[in-house]
Amino acid sequence: MQKNTLIFHTMLLSMSILSTASVEAKEPNPKVFGKSYSAVGDVVNGQSQVIYYRAHSPHLNPNAAHIFLDHKLQSVLLPGGYTLFCISPGKHLLEKKFETQRGTNKPVAFTTQLEGGKTYFLKVDEDENRPPLAITPFQAAQELALTHQQVHALTRANQLVACQYLPK
């Protein structure tokens, strides 16, 4: 009887620890993540706005995705993270490199022509060898609702500009 009670209490303790761990895992680390995503407005015609994110799921590649804009580090995205930036319209190079235990893998480059006054939603493709996915605003809004701003890395992309939004 005592053995069964001991097993039962051990199981309860294990369940309690697992339950606590899963609750803690849902809370974003304030040193890594900032505010939750909230919808943004339209930018002026002289700017392009990019919202680049990784979906929030425990089943994703846990390694950091280094995001580069025109060969300069823009952000380091973890699952459930997003970055938002504005830049002058025109041709730009976006690159992604996943950090691995062997270091950082080869970059996947993607050249795009950004139009003024537009917002682009880009999602990190979890396949290390594919460029980002262009996502519709509707789908992005659903996925971004579960994300937080990535704040643990400082951007080196010197061509960014402060976003200027149109009046509502």
mmCIF file with all atom_site columns, C-alpha atoms in Angstrom:
data_model
loop_
_atom_site.group_PDB
_atom_site.id
_atom_site.type_symbol
_atom_site.label_atom_id
_atom_site.label_alt_id
_atom_site.label_comp_id
_atom_site.label_asym_id
_atom_site.label_entity_id
_atom_site.label_seq_id
_atom_site.pdbx_PDB_ins_code
_atom_site.Cartn_x
_atom_site.Cartn_y
_atom_site.Cartn_z
_atom_site.occupancy
_atom_site.B_iso_or_equiv
_atom_site.pdbx_formal_charge
_atom_site.auth_seq_id
_atom_site.auth_comp_id
_atom_site.auth_asym_id
_atom_site.auth_atom_id
_atom_site.pdbx_PDB_model_num
ATOM 1   C CA . MET A 1 1   ? 0.000  0.000  0.000   1.00 0.00 ? 1   MET A CA 1
ATOM 2   C CA . GLN A 1 2   ? 2.793  2.439  0.911   1.00 0.00 ? 2   GLN A CA 1
ATOM 3   C CA . LYS A 1 3   ? 4.541  1.658  -2.384  1.00 0.00 ? 3   LYS A CA 1
ATOM 4   C CA . ASN A 1 4   ? 1.366  2.561  -4.350  1.00 0.00 ? 4   ASN A CA 1
ATOM 5   C CA . THR A 1 5   ? 0.991  5.782  -2.346  1.00 0.00 ? 5   THR A CA 1
ATOM 6   C CA . LEU A 1 6   ? 4.618  6.668  -3.038  1.00 0.00 ? 6   LEU A CA 1
ATOM 7   C CA . ILE A 1 7   ? 4.159  6.019  -6.768  1.00 0.00 ? 7   ILE A CA 1
ATOM 8   C CA . PHE A 1 8   ? 0.970  8.096  -6.778  1.00 0.00 ? 8   PHE A CA 1
ATOM 9   C CA . HIS A 1 9   ? 2.644  11.044 -5.011  1.00 0.00 ? 9   HIS A CA 1
ATOM 10  C CA . THR A 1 10  ? 5.636  10.818 -7.356  1.00 0.00 ? 10  THR A CA 1
ATOM 11  C CA . MET A 1 11  ? 3.276  10.960 -10.350 1.00 0.00 ? 11  MET A CA 1
ATOM 12  C CA . LEU A 1 12  ? 1.455  13.967 -8.864  1.00 0.00 ? 12  LEU A CA 1
ATOM 13  C CA . LEU A 1 13  ? 4.739  15.768 -8.255  1.00 0.00 ? 13  LEU A CA 1
ATOM 14  C CA . SER A 1 14  ? 5.900  15.021 -11.811 1.00 0.00 ? 14  SER A CA 1
ATOM 15  C CA . MET A 1 15  ? 2.622  16.301 -13.251 1.00 0.00 ? 15  MET A CA 1
ATOM 16  C CA . SER A 1 16  ? 2.900  19.430 -11.126 1.00 0.00 ? 16  SER A CA 1
ATOM 17  C CA . ILE A 1 17  ? 6.457  20.103 -12.343 1.00 0.00 ? 17  ILE A CA 1
ATOM 18  C CA . LEU A 1 18  ? 5.487  19.510 -15.984 1.00 0.00 ? 18  LEU A CA 1
ATOM 19  C CA . SER A 1 19  ? 2.442  21.730 -15.609 1.00 0.00 ? 19  SER A CA 1
ATOM 20  C CA . THR A 1 20  ? 4.533  24.532 -14.100 1.00 0.00 ? 20  THR A CA 1
ATOM 21  C CA . ALA A 1 21  ? 7.174  24.186 -16.815 1.00 0.00 ? 21  ALA A CA 1
ATOM 22  C CA . SER A 1 22  ? 4.593  24.435 -19.594 1.00 0.00 ? 22  SER A CA 1
ATOM 23  C CA . VAL A 1 23  ? 3.050  27.549 -18.023 1.00 0.00 ? 23  VAL A CA 1
ATOM 24  C CA . GLU A 1 24  ? 6.488  29.144 -17.690 1.00 0.00 ? 24  GLU A CA 1
ATOM 25  C CA . ALA A 1 25  ? 7.322  28.282 -21.292 1.00 0.00 ? 25  ALA A CA 1
ATOM 26  C CA . LYS A 1 26  ? 4.294  30.303 -22.467 1.00 0.00 ? 26  LYS A CA 1
ATOM 27  C CA . GLU A 1 27  ? 5.546  33.473 -20.779 1.00 0.00 ? 27  GLU A CA 1
ATOM 28  C CA . PRO A 1 28  ? 8.026  35.270 -23.054 1.00 0.00 ? 28  PRO A CA 1
ATOM 29  C CA . ASN A 1 29  ? 11.460 36.037 -21.680 1.00 0.00 ? 29  ASN A CA 1
ATOM 30  C CA . PRO A 1 30  ? 11.592 39.865 -21.292 1.00 0.00 ? 30  PRO A CA 1
ATOM 31  C CA . LYS A 1 31  ? 15.303 39.892 -22.235 1.00 0.00 ? 31  LYS A CA 1
ATOM 32  C CA . VAL A 1 32  ? 14.460 38.268 -25.562 1.00 0.00 ? 32  VAL A CA 1
ATOM 33  C CA . PHE A 1 33  ? 10.897 39.318 -26.381 1.00 0.00 ? 33  PHE A CA 1
ATOM 34  C CA . GLY A 1 34  ? 9.147  42.686 -26.110 1.00 0.00 ? 34  GLY A CA 1
ATOM 35  C CA . LYS A 1 35  ? 5.552  43.667 -26.651 1.00 0.00 ? 35  LYS A CA 1
ATOM 36  C CA . SER A 1 36  ? 2.915  41.478 -28.260 1.00 0.00 ? 36  SER A CA 1
ATOM 37  C CA . TYR A 1 37  ? 2.188  42.194 -31.896 1.00 0.00 ? 37  TYR A CA 1
ATOM 38  C CA . SER A 1 38  ? -0.589 44.676 -32.589 1.00 0.00 ? 38  SER A CA 1
ATOM 39  C CA . ALA A 1 39  ? -1.840 45.748 -35.998 1.00 0.00 ? 39  ALA A CA 1
ATOM 40  C CA . VAL A 1 40  ? 0.013  48.617 -37.628 1.00 0.00 ? 40  VAL A CA 1
ATOM 41  C CA . GLY A 1 41  ? -1.164 51.385 -39.921 1.00 0.00 ? 41  GLY A CA 1
ATOM 42  C CA . ASP A 1 42  ? -0.327 52.152 -43.510 1.00 0.00 ? 42  ASP A CA 1
ATOM 43  C CA . VAL A 1 43  ? 2.964  53.908 -44.190 1.00 0.00 ? 43  VAL A CA 1
ATOM 44  C CA . VAL A 1 44  ? 3.526  56.969 -46.379 1.00 0.00 ? 44  VAL A CA 1
ATOM 45  C CA . ASN A 1 45  ? 4.363  56.494 -50.065 1.00 0.00 ? 45  ASN A CA 1
ATOM 46  C CA . GLY A 1 46  ? 8.069  57.190 -49.510 1.00 0.00 ? 46  GLY A CA 1
ATOM 47  C CA . GLN A 1 47  ? 8.453  54.066 -47.329 1.00 0.00 ? 47  GLN A CA 1
ATOM 48  C CA . SER A 1 48  ? 7.980  50.320 -47.435 1.00 0.00 ? 48  SER A CA 1
ATOM 49  C CA . GLN A 1 49  ? 7.100  48.500 -44.228 1.00 0.00 ? 49  GLN A CA 1
ATOM 50  C CA . VAL A 1 50  ? 8.222  44.918 -43.607 1.00 0.00 ? 50  VAL A CA 1
ATOM 51  C CA . ILE A 1 51  ? 6.951  42.669 -40.846 1.00 0.00 ? 51  ILE A CA 1
ATOM 52  C CA . TYR A 1 52  ? 9.122  39.563 -40.724 1.00 0.00 ? 52  TYR A CA 1
ATOM 53  C CA . TYR A 1 53  ? 8.185  36.840 -38.272 1.00 0.00 ? 53  TYR A CA 1
ATOM 54  C CA . ARG A 1 54  ? 8.443  33.245 -37.146 1.00 0.00 ? 54  ARG A CA 1
ATOM 55  C CA . ALA A 1 55  ? 5.319  31.371 -36.188 1.00 0.00 ? 55  ALA A CA 1
ATOM 56  C CA . HIS A 1 56  ? 4.831  30.375 -32.558 1.00 0.00 ? 56  HIS A CA 1
ATOM 57  C CA . SER A 1 57  ? 4.999  26.601 -32.207 1.00 0.00 ? 57  SER A CA 1
ATOM 58  C CA . PRO A 1 58  ? 7.019  24.180 -30.074 1.00 0.00 ? 58  PRO A CA 1
ATOM 59  C CA . HIS A 1 59  ? 7.509  22.018 -33.183 1.00 0.00 ? 59  HIS A CA 1
ATOM 60  C CA . LEU A 1 60  ? 9.631  24.543 -35.087 1.00 0.00 ? 60  LEU A CA 1
ATOM 61  C CA . ASN A 1 61  ? 13.366 24.570 -35.551 1.00 0.00 ? 61  ASN A CA 1
ATOM 62  C CA . PRO A 1 62  ? 14.543 25.966 -32.179 1.00 0.00 ? 62  PRO A CA 1
ATOM 63  C CA . ASN A 1 63  ? 17.672 27.541 -33.687 1.00 0.00 ? 63  ASN A CA 1
ATOM 64  C CA . ALA A 1 64  ? 17.843 31.285 -34.223 1.00 0.00 ? 64  ALA A CA 1
ATOM 65  C CA . ALA A 1 65  ? 17.141 32.636 -37.697 1.00 0.00 ? 65  ALA A CA 1
ATOM 66  C CA . HIS A 1 66  ? 19.505 35.521 -38.455 1.00 0.00 ? 66  HIS A CA 1
ATOM 67  C CA . ILE A 1 67  ? 17.784 38.013 -40.754 1.00 0.00 ? 67  ILE A CA 1
ATOM 68  C CA . PHE A 1 68  ? 19.916 40.291 -42.936 1.00 0.00 ? 68  PHE A CA 1
ATOM 69  C CA . LEU A 1 69  ? 18.814 43.301 -44.971 1.00 0.00 ? 69  LEU A CA 1
ATOM 70  C CA . ASP A 1 70  ? 21.193 44.311 -47.749 1.00 0.00 ? 70  ASP A CA 1
ATOM 71  C CA . HIS A 1 71  ? 23.995 42.266 -46.096 1.00 0.00 ? 71  HIS A CA 1
ATOM 72  C CA . LYS A 1 72  ? 23.515 43.895 -42.641 1.00 0.00 ? 72  LYS A CA 1
ATOM 73  C CA . LEU A 1 73  ? 22.079 42.072 -39.632 1.00 0.00 ? 73  LEU A CA 1
ATOM 74  C CA . GLN A 1 74  ? 18.524 43.279 -39.082 1.00 0.00 ? 74  GLN A CA 1
ATOM 75  C CA . SER A 1 75  ? 17.269 40.829 -36.427 1.00 0.00 ? 75  SER A CA 1
ATOM 76  C CA . VAL A 1 76  ? 17.668 37.394 -34.896 1.00 0.00 ? 76  VAL A CA 1
ATOM 77  C CA . LEU A 1 77  ? 14.301 35.653 -34.785 1.00 0.00 ? 77  LEU A CA 1
ATOM 78  C CA . LEU A 1 78  ? 13.325 32.828 -32.469 1.00 0.00 ? 78  LEU A CA 1
ATOM 79  C CA . PRO A 1 79  ? 10.031 30.932 -32.807 1.00 0.00 ? 79  PRO A CA 1
ATOM 80  C CA . GLY A 1 80  ? 7.228  33.301 -31.807 1.00 0.00 ? 80  GLY A CA 1
ATOM 81  C CA . GLY A 1 81  ? 9.231  36.439 -32.589 1.00 0.00 ? 81  GLY A CA 1
ATOM 82  C CA . TYR A 1 82  ? 8.727  39.259 -35.082 1.00 0.00 ? 82  TYR A CA 1
ATOM 83  C CA . THR A 1 83  ? 10.580 42.306 -36.305 1.00 0.00 ? 83  THR A CA 1
ATOM 84  C CA . LEU A 1 84  ? 9.067  45.353 -37.965 1.00 0.00 ? 84  LEU A CA 1
ATOM 85  C CA . PHE A 1 85  ? 11.010 47.883 -40.003 1.00 0.00 ? 85  PHE A CA 1
ATOM 86  C CA . CYS A 1 86  ? 10.586 50.581 -42.608 1.00 0.00 ? 86  CYS A CA 1
ATOM 87  C CA . ILE A 1 87  ? 12.920 51.254 -45.488 1.00 0.00 ? 87  ILE A CA 1
ATOM 88  C CA . SER A 1 88  ? 13.001 53.313 -48.658 1.00 0.00 ? 88  SER A CA 1
ATOM 89  C CA . PRO A 1 89  ? 11.202 51.619 -51.546 1.00 0.00 ? 89  PRO A CA 1
ATOM 90  C CA . GLY A 1 90  ? 13.300 49.860 -54.144 1.00 0.00 ? 90  GLY A CA 1
ATOM 91  C CA . LYS A 1 91  ? 15.312 46.715 -54.679 1.00 0.00 ? 91  LYS A CA 1
ATOM 92  C CA . HIS A 1 92  ? 16.569 45.036 -51.497 1.00 0.00 ? 92  HIS A CA 1
ATOM 93  C CA . LEU A 1 93  ? 18.299 41.811 -50.558 1.00 0.00 ? 93  LEU A CA 1
ATOM 94  C CA . LEU A 1 94  ? 16.928 39.767 -47.665 1.00 0.00 ? 94  LEU A CA 1
ATOM 95  C CA . GLU A 1 95  ? 18.928 36.873 -46.288 1.00 0.00 ? 95  GLU A CA 1
ATOM 96  C CA . LYS A 1 96  ? 18.266 34.218 -43.665 1.00 0.00 ? 96  LYS A CA 1
ATOM 97  C CA . LYS A 1 97  ? 20.803 32.041 -41.883 1.00 0.00 ? 97  LYS A CA 1
ATOM 98  C CA . PHE A 1 98  ? 19.884 29.472 -39.264 1.00 0.00 ? 98  PHE A CA 1
ATOM 99  C CA . GLU A 1 99  ? 22.262 29.089 -36.364 1.00 0.00 ? 99  GLU A CA 1
ATOM 100 C CA . THR A 1 100 ? 23.182 25.441 -35.804 1.00 0.00 ? 100 THR A CA 1
ATOM 101 C CA . GLN A 1 101 ? 25.423 23.525 -33.444 1.00 0.00 ? 101 GLN A CA 1
ATOM 102 C CA . ARG A 1 102 ? 28.050 23.560 -36.191 1.00 0.00 ? 102 ARG A CA 1
ATOM 103 C CA . GLY A 1 103 ? 27.809 27.347 -36.467 1.00 0.00 ? 103 GLY A CA 1
ATOM 104 C CA . THR A 1 104 ? 25.717 29.377 -38.877 1.00 0.00 ? 104 THR A CA 1
ATOM 105 C CA . ASN A 1 105 ? 24.740 27.747 -42.152 1.00 0.00 ? 105 ASN A CA 1
ATOM 106 C CA . LYS A 1 106 ? 24.913 29.225 -45.652 1.00 0.00 ? 106 LYS A CA 1
ATOM 107 C CA . PRO A 1 107 ? 22.614 32.192 -46.214 1.00 0.00 ? 107 PRO A CA 1
ATOM 108 C CA . VAL A 1 108 ? 19.459 31.895 -48.273 1.00 0.00 ? 108 VAL A CA 1
ATOM 109 C CA . ALA A 1 109 ? 19.185 35.116 -50.285 1.00 0.00 ? 109 ALA A CA 1
ATOM 110 C CA . PHE A 1 110 ? 16.007 36.657 -51.646 1.00 0.00 ? 110 PHE A CA 1
ATOM 111 C CA . THR A 1 111 ? 15.995 39.823 -53.764 1.00 0.00 ? 111 THR A CA 1
ATOM 112 C CA . THR A 1 112 ? 12.769 41.796 -53.803 1.00 0.00 ? 112 THR A CA 1
ATOM 113 C CA . GLN A 1 113 ? 11.387 45.039 -55.175 1.00 0.00 ? 113 GLN A CA 1
ATOM 114 C CA . LEU A 1 114 ? 9.544  46.863 -52.389 1.00 0.00 ? 114 LEU A CA 1
ATOM 115 C CA . GLU A 1 115 ? 6.915  49.430 -53.382 1.00 0.00 ? 115 GLU A CA 1
ATOM 116 C CA . GLY A 1 116 ? 6.274  52.644 -51.484 1.00 0.00 ? 116 GLY A CA 1
ATOM 117 C CA . GLY A 1 117 ? 3.236  52.845 -49.227 1.00 0.00 ? 117 GLY A CA 1
ATOM 118 C CA . LYS A 1 118 ? 2.962  49.064 -48.897 1.00 0.00 ? 118 LYS A CA 1
ATOM 119 C CA . THR A 1 119 ? 3.319  46.667 -45.989 1.00 0.00 ? 119 THR A CA 1
ATOM 120 C CA . TYR A 1 120 ? 4.887  43.263 -46.603 1.00 0.00 ? 120 TYR A CA 1
ATOM 121 C CA . PHE A 1 121 ? 4.345  40.286 -44.315 1.00 0.00 ? 121 PHE A CA 1
ATOM 122 C CA . LEU A 1 122 ? 7.165  37.770 -44.529 1.00 0.00 ? 122 LEU A CA 1
ATOM 123 C CA . LYS A 1 123 ? 7.324  34.526 -42.593 1.00 0.00 ? 123 LYS A CA 1
ATOM 124 C CA . VAL A 1 124 ? 10.544 32.606 -41.990 1.00 0.00 ? 124 VAL A CA 1
ATOM 125 C CA . ASP A 1 125 ? 10.449 29.330 -43.886 1.00 0.00 ? 125 ASP A CA 1
ATOM 126 C CA . GLU A 1 126 ? 11.628 26.749 -41.373 1.00 0.00 ? 126 GLU A CA 1
ATOM 127 C CA . ASP A 1 127 ? 13.406 24.862 -44.144 1.00 0.00 ? 127 ASP A CA 1
ATOM 128 C CA . GLU A 1 128 ? 16.970 26.144 -43.883 1.00 0.00 ? 128 GLU A CA 1
ATOM 129 C CA . ASN A 1 129 ? 17.330 26.214 -47.678 1.00 0.00 ? 129 ASN A CA 1
ATOM 130 C CA . ARG A 1 130 ? 14.263 28.238 -48.697 1.00 0.00 ? 130 ARG A CA 1
ATOM 131 C CA . PRO A 1 131 ? 13.531 31.976 -48.838 1.00 0.00 ? 131 PRO A CA 1
ATOM 132 C CA . PRO A 1 132 ? 10.814 33.644 -46.736 1.00 0.00 ? 132 PRO A CA 1
ATOM 133 C CA . LEU A 1 133 ? 7.152  33.093 -47.431 1.00 0.00 ? 133 LEU A CA 1
ATOM 134 C CA . ALA A 1 134 ? 5.054  36.083 -48.535 1.00 0.00 ? 134 ALA A CA 1
ATOM 135 C CA . ILE A 1 135 ? 1.917  35.921 -46.375 1.00 0.00 ? 135 ILE A CA 1
ATOM 136 C CA . THR A 1 136 ? -1.467 37.583 -46.871 1.00 0.00 ? 136 THR A CA 1
ATOM 137 C CA . PRO A 1 137 ? -2.396 40.235 -44.300 1.00 0.00 ? 137 PRO A CA 1
ATOM 138 C CA . PHE A 1 138 ? -5.298 38.066 -43.098 1.00 0.00 ? 138 PHE A CA 1
ATOM 139 C CA . GLN A 1 139 ? -3.164 34.975 -42.452 1.00 0.00 ? 139 GLN A CA 1
ATOM 140 C CA . ALA A 1 140 ? -0.354 37.069 -40.984 1.00 0.00 ? 140 ALA A CA 1
ATOM 141 C CA . ALA A 1 141 ? -2.756 38.747 -38.530 1.00 0.00 ? 141 ALA A CA 1
ATOM 142 C CA . GLN A 1 142 ? -3.818 35.342 -37.203 1.00 0.00 ? 142 GLN A CA 1
ATOM 143 C CA . GLU A 1 143 ? -0.243 34.090 -36.797 1.00 0.00 ? 143 GLU A CA 1
ATOM 144 C CA . LEU A 1 144 ? 1.203  37.364 -35.520 1.00 0.00 ? 144 LEU A CA 1
ATOM 145 C CA . ALA A 1 145 ? -1.386 37.473 -32.722 1.00 0.00 ? 145 ALA A CA 1
ATOM 146 C CA . LEU A 1 146 ? 0.739  34.836 -30.952 1.00 0.00 ? 146 LEU A CA 1
ATOM 147 C CA . THR A 1 147 ? 4.087  36.587 -31.430 1.00 0.00 ? 147 THR A CA 1
ATOM 148 C CA . HIS A 1 148 ? 6.202  39.098 -29.524 1.00 0.00 ? 148 HIS A CA 1
ATOM 149 C CA . GLN A 1 149 ? 8.702  41.648 -30.779 1.00 0.00 ? 149 GLN A CA 1
ATOM 150 C CA . GLN A 1 150 ? 12.237 40.285 -30.851 1.00 0.00 ? 150 GLN A CA 1
ATOM 151 C CA . VAL A 1 151 ? 14.428 42.626 -28.744 1.00 0.00 ? 151 VAL A CA 1
ATOM 152 C CA . HIS A 1 152 ? 17.616 40.774 -27.806 1.00 0.00 ? 152 HIS A CA 1
ATOM 153 C CA . ALA A 1 153 ? 19.702 41.778 -30.836 1.00 0.00 ? 153 ALA A CA 1
ATOM 154 C CA . LEU A 1 154 ? 20.499 45.264 -32.068 1.00 0.00 ? 154 LEU A CA 1
ATOM 155 C CA . THR A 1 155 ? 20.042 45.898 -35.762 1.00 0.00 ? 155 THR A CA 1
ATOM 156 C CA . ARG A 1 156 ? 23.112 46.732 -37.848 1.00 0.00 ? 156 ARG A CA 1
ATOM 157 C CA . ALA A 1 157 ? 20.958 47.658 -40.862 1.00 0.00 ? 157 ALA A CA 1
ATOM 158 C CA . ASN A 1 158 ? 21.802 51.344 -41.257 1.00 0.00 ? 158 ASN A CA 1
ATOM 159 C CA . GLN A 1 159 ? 19.380 51.973 -44.133 1.00 0.00 ? 159 GLN A CA 1
ATOM 160 C CA . LEU A 1 160 ? 16.284 51.669 -41.912 1.00 0.00 ? 160 LEU A CA 1
ATOM 161 C CA . VAL A 1 161 ? 14.067 54.712 -41.383 1.00 0.00 ? 161 VAL A CA 1
ATOM 162 C CA . ALA A 1 162 ? 11.545 55.525 -38.671 1.00 0.00 ? 162 ALA A CA 1
ATOM 163 C CA . CYS A 1 163 ? 8.116  54.425 -39.866 1.00 0.00 ? 163 CYS A CA 1
ATOM 164 C CA . GLN A 1 164 ? 5.811  57.298 -40.800 1.00 0.00 ? 164 GLN A CA 1
ATOM 165 C CA . TYR A 1 165 ? 2.157  56.296 -40.729 1.00 0.00 ? 165 TYR A CA 1
ATOM 166 C CA . LEU A 1 166 ? -0.729 57.853 -42.638 1.00 0.00 ? 166 LEU A CA 1
ATOM 167 C CA . PRO A 1 167 ? -3.353 59.582 -40.501 1.00 0.00 ? 167 PRO A CA 1
ATOM 168 C CA . LYS A 1 168 ? -6.368 57.408 -39.775 1.00 0.00 ? 168 LYS A CA 1
#
